[in-house]
Amino acid sequence: MPPDSRTTSTERPMRADARRNYDRILATAAEAVAEHGAEASLEEIARRAGVGSATLHRHFPSRQRLLEAVFRGKVEALCDTAVDLAAGPDPGRALASWLGAVARHAVSNRGLATAMMRGAHDGDPALGATCHSMITDAGAGLLARAREANAARADVSITDLLKLVNAICLAVEQEPDAGAQAERLLGLALTGVHP
């Protein structure tokens, strides 16, 4: 596993100002990817984060490392959402809400997965598999709860549901309101066409 860019080579935590810069760069990069896709300008990200290009490259030596950090952060947030939803009283609604969050995640990460796969030799080769496992595990827990509450069919797998979400997102990715369309189509798929 590659060293965490938030620590030094001797595993000391970053100074507070370095930590703030790291967090600001990462948040700004996530916004830029949502707006412009994975090819967002690194110079623009640095400018919007209020840091110099050298500071950006000190934390993220390549575009690939920055994209990986953005993607990892978004996947962790998606998994945290699953944990939060699992605490709710309605397992069926929790599963549907989380699948909506997965759709928003997919739509807002325009080209990120493709760009990461193109540059996989420059980055963490296990990241894609790790993130996929994290998402699958988070969803499997919600699906199991929904099945126990008789809110999901026994023959539906989390892989089926994630493929469904992915197909919907691919179908609407070029639309200006892709997020809203994805959520609407997902709602139709989950509830059917019955009034």
PDB file of C-alpha atoms in Angstrom:
ATOM      1  CA  MET A   1       0.000   0.000   0.000  1.00  0.00           C
ATOM      2  CA  PRO A   2       1.446   3.410  -0.874  1.00  0.00           C
ATOM      3  CA  PRO A   3       2.315   5.742   1.969  1.00  0.00           C
ATOM      4  CA  ASP A   4      -0.408   8.091   3.059  1.00  0.00           C
ATOM      5  CA  SER A   5       0.294  11.522   1.586  1.00  0.00           C
ATOM      6  CA  ARG A   6      -0.970  13.074   4.812  1.00  0.00           C
ATOM      7  CA  THR A   7       2.093  11.914   6.738  1.00  0.00           C
ATOM      8  CA  THR A   8       5.821  12.288   6.244  1.00  0.00           C
ATOM      9  CA  SER A   9       8.112   9.392   5.414  1.00  0.00           C
ATOM     10  CA  THR A  10       8.733   8.904   9.154  1.00  0.00           C
ATOM     11  CA  GLU A  11       4.951   8.701   9.736  1.00  0.00           C
ATOM     12  CA  ARG A  12       4.710  11.991  11.590  1.00  0.00           C
ATOM     13  CA  PRO A  13       1.385  13.778  11.191  1.00  0.00           C
ATOM     14  CA  MET A  14       1.361  16.847   8.969  1.00  0.00           C
ATOM     15  CA  ARG A  15       1.621  20.287  10.500  1.00  0.00           C
ATOM     16  CA  ALA A  16      -1.726  22.021  10.917  1.00  0.00           C
ATOM     17  CA  ASP A  17      -1.135  24.438   8.027  1.00  0.00           C
ATOM     18  CA  ALA A  18      -0.056  21.604   5.730  1.00  0.00           C
ATOM     19  CA  ARG A  19      -3.150  19.617   6.763  1.00  0.00           C
ATOM     20  CA  ARG A  20      -5.399  22.598   5.945  1.00  0.00           C
ATOM     21  CA  ASN A  21      -3.733  22.955   2.531  1.00  0.00           C
ATOM     22  CA  TYR A  22      -4.140  19.235   1.853  1.00  0.00           C
ATOM     23  CA  ASP A  23      -7.820  19.306   2.815  1.00  0.00           C
ATOM     24  CA  ARG A  24      -8.469  22.492   0.809  1.00  0.00           C
ATOM     25  CA  ILE A  25      -6.779  21.074  -2.293  1.00  0.00           C
ATOM     26  CA  LEU A  26      -8.749  17.847  -1.989  1.00  0.00           C
ATOM     27  CA  ALA A  27     -12.110  19.618  -1.533  1.00  0.00           C
ATOM     28  CA  THR A  28     -11.388  21.983  -4.419  1.00  0.00           C
ATOM     29  CA  ALA A  29     -10.307  19.102  -6.651  1.00  0.00           C
ATOM     30  CA  ALA A  30     -13.548  17.232  -5.877  1.00  0.00           C
ATOM     31  CA  GLU A  31     -15.557  20.316  -6.905  1.00  0.00           C
ATOM     32  CA  ALA A  32     -13.485  20.746 -10.069  1.00  0.00           C
ATOM     33  CA  VAL A  33     -13.962  17.098 -11.072  1.00  0.00           C
ATOM     34  CA  ALA A  34     -17.731  17.444 -10.550  1.00  0.00           C
ATOM     35  CA  GLU A  35     -17.757  20.600 -12.726  1.00  0.00           C
ATOM     36  CA  HIS A  36     -15.208  19.788 -15.428  1.00  0.00           C
ATOM     37  CA  GLY A  37     -14.474  16.068 -15.226  1.00  0.00           C
ATOM     38  CA  ALA A  38     -11.207  14.310 -14.501  1.00  0.00           C
ATOM     39  CA  GLU A  39      -9.271  16.590 -16.837  1.00  0.00           C
ATOM     40  CA  ALA A  40      -9.867  19.647 -14.642  1.00  0.00           C
ATOM     41  CA  SER A  41      -6.915  22.023 -14.666  1.00  0.00           C
ATOM     42  CA  LEU A  42      -4.429  21.429 -11.849  1.00  0.00           C
ATOM     43  CA  GLU A  43      -3.393  25.086 -12.011  1.00  0.00           C
ATOM     44  CA  GLU A  44      -7.013  26.154 -11.581  1.00  0.00           C
ATOM     45  CA  ILE A  45      -7.425  23.746  -8.659  1.00  0.00           C
ATOM     46  CA  ALA A  46      -4.349  25.223  -6.959  1.00  0.00           C
ATOM     47  CA  ARG A  47      -5.565  28.777  -7.596  1.00  0.00           C
ATOM     48  CA  ARG A  48      -9.081  28.071  -6.260  1.00  0.00           C
ATOM     49  CA  ALA A  49      -7.622  26.290  -3.218  1.00  0.00           C
ATOM     50  CA  GLY A  50      -5.481  29.342  -2.484  1.00  0.00           C
ATOM     51  CA  VAL A  51      -2.158  27.494  -2.780  1.00  0.00           C
ATOM     52  CA  GLY A  52       0.720  27.549  -5.212  1.00  0.00           C
ATOM     53  CA  SER A  53       1.273  24.897  -7.827  1.00  0.00           C
ATOM     54  CA  ALA A  54       4.329  23.671  -5.889  1.00  0.00           C
ATOM     55  CA  THR A  55       2.187  23.095  -2.784  1.00  0.00           C
ATOM     56  CA  LEU A  56      -0.338  21.099  -4.800  1.00  0.00           C
ATOM     57  CA  HIS A  57       2.452  18.956  -6.284  1.00  0.00           C
ATOM     58  CA  ARG A  58       4.110  18.494  -2.883  1.00  0.00           C
ATOM     59  CA  HIS A  59       0.926  16.859  -1.610  1.00  0.00           C
ATOM     60  CA  PHE A  60      -0.025  15.171  -4.881  1.00  0.00           C
ATOM     61  CA  PRO A  61       3.013  14.504  -7.085  1.00  0.00           C
ATOM     62  CA  SER A  62       0.834  13.540 -10.067  1.00  0.00           C
ATOM     63  CA  ARG A  63      -2.677  14.086 -11.411  1.00  0.00           C
ATOM     64  CA  GLN A  64      -3.235  10.373 -10.799  1.00  0.00           C
ATOM     65  CA  ARG A  65      -2.485  10.685  -7.064  1.00  0.00           C
ATOM     66  CA  LEU A  66      -4.863  13.639  -6.758  1.00  0.00           C
ATOM     67  CA  LEU A  67      -7.640  11.801  -8.614  1.00  0.00           C
ATOM     68  CA  GLU A  68      -7.118   8.740  -6.421  1.00  0.00           C
ATOM     69  CA  ALA A  69      -7.411  10.827  -3.265  1.00  0.00           C
ATOM     70  CA  VAL A  70     -10.593  12.491  -4.564  1.00  0.00           C
ATOM     71  CA  PHE A  71     -12.098   9.140  -5.512  1.00  0.00           C
ATOM     72  CA  ARG A  72     -11.123   7.468  -2.225  1.00  0.00           C
ATOM     73  CA  GLY A  73     -12.654  10.339  -0.264  1.00  0.00           C
ATOM     74  CA  LYS A  74     -15.909  10.128  -2.199  1.00  0.00           C
ATOM     75  CA  VAL A  75     -16.124   6.359  -1.730  1.00  0.00           C
ATOM     76  CA  GLU A  76     -15.470   6.720   2.002  1.00  0.00           C
ATOM     77  CA  ALA A  77     -18.256   9.317   2.205  1.00  0.00           C
ATOM     78  CA  LEU A  78     -20.591   6.973   0.334  1.00  0.00           C
ATOM     79  CA  CYS A  79     -19.811   4.181   2.795  1.00  0.00           C
ATOM     80  CA  ASP A  80     -20.343   6.537   5.745  1.00  0.00           C
ATOM     81  CA  THR A  81     -23.750   7.370   4.255  1.00  0.00           C
ATOM     82  CA  ALA A  82     -24.612   3.655   4.257  1.00  0.00           C
ATOM     83  CA  VAL A  83     -23.707   3.411   7.946  1.00  0.00           C
ATOM     84  CA  ASP A  84     -25.846   6.463   8.765  1.00  0.00           C
ATOM     85  CA  LEU A  85     -28.818   5.151   6.772  1.00  0.00           C
ATOM     86  CA  ALA A  86     -28.556   1.699   8.368  1.00  0.00           C
ATOM     87  CA  ALA A  87     -29.352   3.297  11.717  1.00  0.00           C
ATOM     88  CA  GLY A  88     -32.752   4.439  10.433  1.00  0.00           C
ATOM     89  CA  PRO A  89     -36.050   2.684  11.107  1.00  0.00           C
ATOM     90  CA  ASP A  90     -36.960   1.815   7.472  1.00  0.00           C
ATOM     91  CA  PRO A  91     -34.506  -0.621   5.815  1.00  0.00           C
ATOM     92  CA  GLY A  92     -36.228  -0.396   2.426  1.00  0.00           C
ATOM     93  CA  ARG A  93     -36.040   3.370   2.374  1.00  0.00           C
ATOM     94  CA  ALA A  94     -32.434   3.229   3.609  1.00  0.00           C
ATOM     95  CA  LEU A  95     -31.443   0.982   0.689  1.00  0.00           C
ATOM     96  CA  ALA A  96     -33.261   3.161  -1.855  1.00  0.00           C
ATOM     97  CA  SER A  97     -31.725   6.330  -0.400  1.00  0.00           C
ATOM     98  CA  TRP A  98     -28.252   4.834  -0.536  1.00  0.00           C
ATOM     99  CA  LEU A  99     -28.707   3.702  -4.146  1.00  0.00           C
ATOM    100  CA  GLY A 100     -29.703   7.304  -4.912  1.00  0.00           C
ATOM    101  CA  ALA A 101     -26.464   8.436  -3.256  1.00  0.00           C
ATOM    102  CA  VAL A 102     -24.545   5.936  -5.410  1.00  0.00           C
ATOM    103  CA  ALA A 103     -26.214   7.420  -8.505  1.00  0.00           C
ATOM    104  CA  ARG A 104     -25.299  10.971  -7.431  1.00  0.00           C
ATOM    105  CA  HIS A 105     -21.749   9.757  -6.781  1.00  0.00           C
ATOM    106  CA  ALA A 106     -21.512   8.221 -10.251  1.00  0.00           C
ATOM    107  CA  VAL A 107     -22.953  11.271 -12.011  1.00  0.00           C
ATOM    108  CA  SER A 108     -20.781  13.756 -10.105  1.00  0.00           C
ATOM    109  CA  ASN A 109     -17.535  11.909 -10.835  1.00  0.00           C
ATOM    110  CA  ARG A 110     -17.525  12.591 -14.549  1.00  0.00           C
ATOM    111  CA  GLY A 111     -14.740  10.553 -16.123  1.00  0.00           C
ATOM    112  CA  LEU A 112     -12.954   9.952 -12.830  1.00  0.00           C
ATOM    113  CA  ALA A 113     -13.043   6.141 -12.901  1.00  0.00           C
ATOM    114  CA  THR A 114     -11.972   6.066 -16.565  1.00  0.00           C
ATOM    115  CA  ALA A 115      -9.105   8.495 -15.945  1.00  0.00           C
ATOM    116  CA  MET A 116      -7.958   6.453 -12.976  1.00  0.00           C
ATOM    117  CA  MET A 117      -7.977   3.255 -15.032  1.00  0.00           C
ATOM    118  CA  ARG A 118      -5.980   4.953 -17.803  1.00  0.00           C
ATOM    119  CA  GLY A 119      -3.331   6.025 -15.305  1.00  0.00           C
ATOM    120  CA  ALA A 120      -3.451   2.942 -13.076  1.00  0.00           C
ATOM    121  CA  HIS A 121       0.217   2.129 -13.728  1.00  0.00           C
ATOM    122  CA  ASP A 122       1.177   5.483 -12.137  1.00  0.00           C
ATOM    123  CA  GLY A 123      -0.927   5.078  -9.024  1.00  0.00           C
ATOM    124  CA  ASP A 124      -2.249   2.567  -6.532  1.00  0.00           C
ATOM    125  CA  PRO A 125      -3.106  -0.586  -8.512  1.00  0.00           C
ATOM    126  CA  ALA A 126      -5.361  -1.912  -5.736  1.00  0.00           C
ATOM    127  CA  LEU A 127      -7.442   1.257  -5.336  1.00  0.00           C
ATOM    128  CA  GLY A 128     -10.186   0.302  -7.805  1.00  0.00           C
ATOM    129  CA  ALA A 129     -10.675  -3.128  -6.280  1.00  0.00           C
ATOM    130  CA  THR A 130     -10.548  -1.707  -2.753  1.00  0.00           C
ATOM    131  CA  CYS A 131     -13.148   0.969  -3.509  1.00  0.00           C
ATOM    132  CA  HIS A 132     -15.378  -1.523  -5.318  1.00  0.00           C
ATOM    133  CA  SER A 133     -15.242  -3.853  -2.299  1.00  0.00           C
ATOM    134  CA  MET A 134     -16.020  -0.982   0.074  1.00  0.00           C
ATOM    135  CA  ILE A 135     -19.100   0.024  -1.944  1.00  0.00           C
ATOM    136  CA  THR A 136     -20.261  -3.569  -2.377  1.00  0.00           C
ATOM    137  CA  ASP A 137     -19.882  -4.326   1.335  1.00  0.00           C
ATOM    138  CA  ALA A 138     -21.712  -1.141   2.350  1.00  0.00           C
ATOM    139  CA  GLY A 139     -24.594  -1.907   0.008  1.00  0.00           C
ATOM    140  CA  ALA A 140     -24.737  -5.598   0.946  1.00  0.00           C
ATOM    141  CA  GLY A 141     -25.390  -4.676   4.563  1.00  0.00           C
ATOM    142  CA  LEU A 142     -28.263  -2.401   3.598  1.00  0.00           C
ATOM    143  CA  LEU A 143     -29.700  -5.004   1.235  1.00  0.00           C
ATOM    144  CA  ALA A 144     -29.554  -7.698   3.946  1.00  0.00           C
ATOM    145  CA  ARG A 145     -31.495  -5.445   6.329  1.00  0.00           C
ATOM    146  CA  ALA A 146     -34.046  -4.673   3.594  1.00  0.00           C
ATOM    147  CA  ARG A 147     -34.516  -8.400   2.910  1.00  0.00           C
ATOM    148  CA  GLU A 148     -35.038  -9.105   6.624  1.00  0.00           C
ATOM    149  CA  ALA A 149     -37.746  -6.432   6.651  1.00  0.00           C
ATOM    150  CA  ASN A 150     -39.331  -7.941   3.518  1.00  0.00           C
ATOM    151  CA  ALA A 151     -38.508  -4.735   1.634  1.00  0.00           C
ATOM    152  CA  ALA A 152     -36.294  -6.415  -0.990  1.00  0.00           C
ATOM    153  CA  ARG A 153     -36.619  -9.614  -2.955  1.00  0.00           C
ATOM    154  CA  ALA A 154     -34.458 -12.547  -1.925  1.00  0.00           C
ATOM    155  CA  ASP A 155     -33.177 -13.081  -5.469  1.00  0.00           C
ATOM    156  CA  VAL A 156     -31.729  -9.560  -5.851  1.00  0.00           C
ATOM    157  CA  SER A 157     -28.026  -9.130  -5.194  1.00  0.00           C
ATOM    158  CA  ILE A 158     -26.115  -5.967  -4.424  1.00  0.00           C
ATOM    159  CA  THR A 159     -24.226  -6.536  -7.676  1.00  0.00           C
ATOM    160  CA  ASP A 160     -27.553  -6.461  -9.549  1.00  0.00           C
ATOM    161  CA  LEU A 161     -28.511  -3.189  -7.910  1.00  0.00           C
ATOM    162  CA  LEU A 162     -25.120  -1.561  -8.510  1.00  0.00           C
ATOM    163  CA  LYS A 163     -25.227  -2.609 -12.176  1.00  0.00           C
ATOM    164  CA  LEU A 164     -28.687  -1.101 -12.439  1.00  0.00           C
ATOM    165  CA  VAL A 165     -27.486   2.196 -10.963  1.00  0.00           C
ATOM    166  CA  ASN A 166     -24.443   2.176 -13.247  1.00  0.00           C
ATOM    167  CA  ALA A 167     -26.562   1.524 -16.354  1.00  0.00           C
ATOM    168  CA  ILE A 168     -28.915   4.359 -15.455  1.00  0.00           C
ATOM    169  CA  CYS A 169     -26.007   6.748 -14.909  1.00  0.00           C
ATOM    170  CA  LEU A 170     -24.409   5.789 -18.219  1.00  0.00           C
ATOM    171  CA  ALA A 171     -27.718   6.403 -19.982  1.00  0.00           C
ATOM    172  CA  VAL A 172     -28.025   9.969 -18.658  1.00  0.00           C
ATOM    173  CA  GLU A 173     -24.387  11.056 -18.304  1.00  0.00           C
ATOM    174  CA  GLN A 174     -24.518  13.530 -21.213  1.00  0.00           C
ATOM    175  CA  GLU A 175     -27.742  15.179 -20.041  1.00  0.00           C
ATOM    176  CA  PRO A 176     -27.526  18.608 -18.390  1.00  0.00           C
ATOM    177  CA  ASP A 177     -29.626  17.427 -15.436  1.00  0.00           C
ATOM    178  CA  ALA A 178     -28.072  13.961 -15.243  1.00  0.00           C
ATOM    179  CA  GLY A 179     -28.334  13.725 -11.457  1.00  0.00           C
ATOM    180  CA  ALA A 180     -32.060  14.436 -11.360  1.00  0.00           C
ATOM    181  CA  GLN A 181     -32.731  12.113 -14.283  1.00  0.00           C
ATOM    182  CA  ALA A 182     -30.697   9.319 -12.709  1.00  0.00           C
ATOM    183  CA  GLU A 183     -32.622   9.599  -9.442  1.00  0.00           C
ATOM    184  CA  ARG A 184     -35.969   9.655 -11.285  1.00  0.00           C
ATOM    185  CA  LEU A 185     -35.102   6.577 -13.379  1.00  0.00           C
ATOM    186  CA  LEU A 186     -33.751   4.773 -10.323  1.00  0.00           C
ATOM    187  CA  GLY A 187     -37.012   5.512  -8.502  1.00  0.00           C
ATOM    188  CA  LEU A 188     -38.954   4.058 -11.424  1.00  0.00           C
ATOM    189  CA  ALA A 189     -36.757   0.959 -11.469  1.00  0.00           C
ATOM    190  CA  LEU A 190     -37.127   0.388  -7.730  1.00  0.00           C
ATOM    191  CA  THR A 191     -40.882   0.971  -7.508  1.00  0.00           C
ATOM    192  CA  GLY A 192     -41.921  -0.215 -10.964  1.00  0.00           C
ATOM    193  CA  VAL A 193     -44.542   1.464 -13.102  1.00  0.00           C
ATOM    194  CA  HIS A 194     -47.491   0.657 -10.845  1.00  0.00           C
ATOM    195  CA  PRO A 195     -49.330   3.749  -9.586  1.00  0.00           C
TER     196      PRO A 195
END
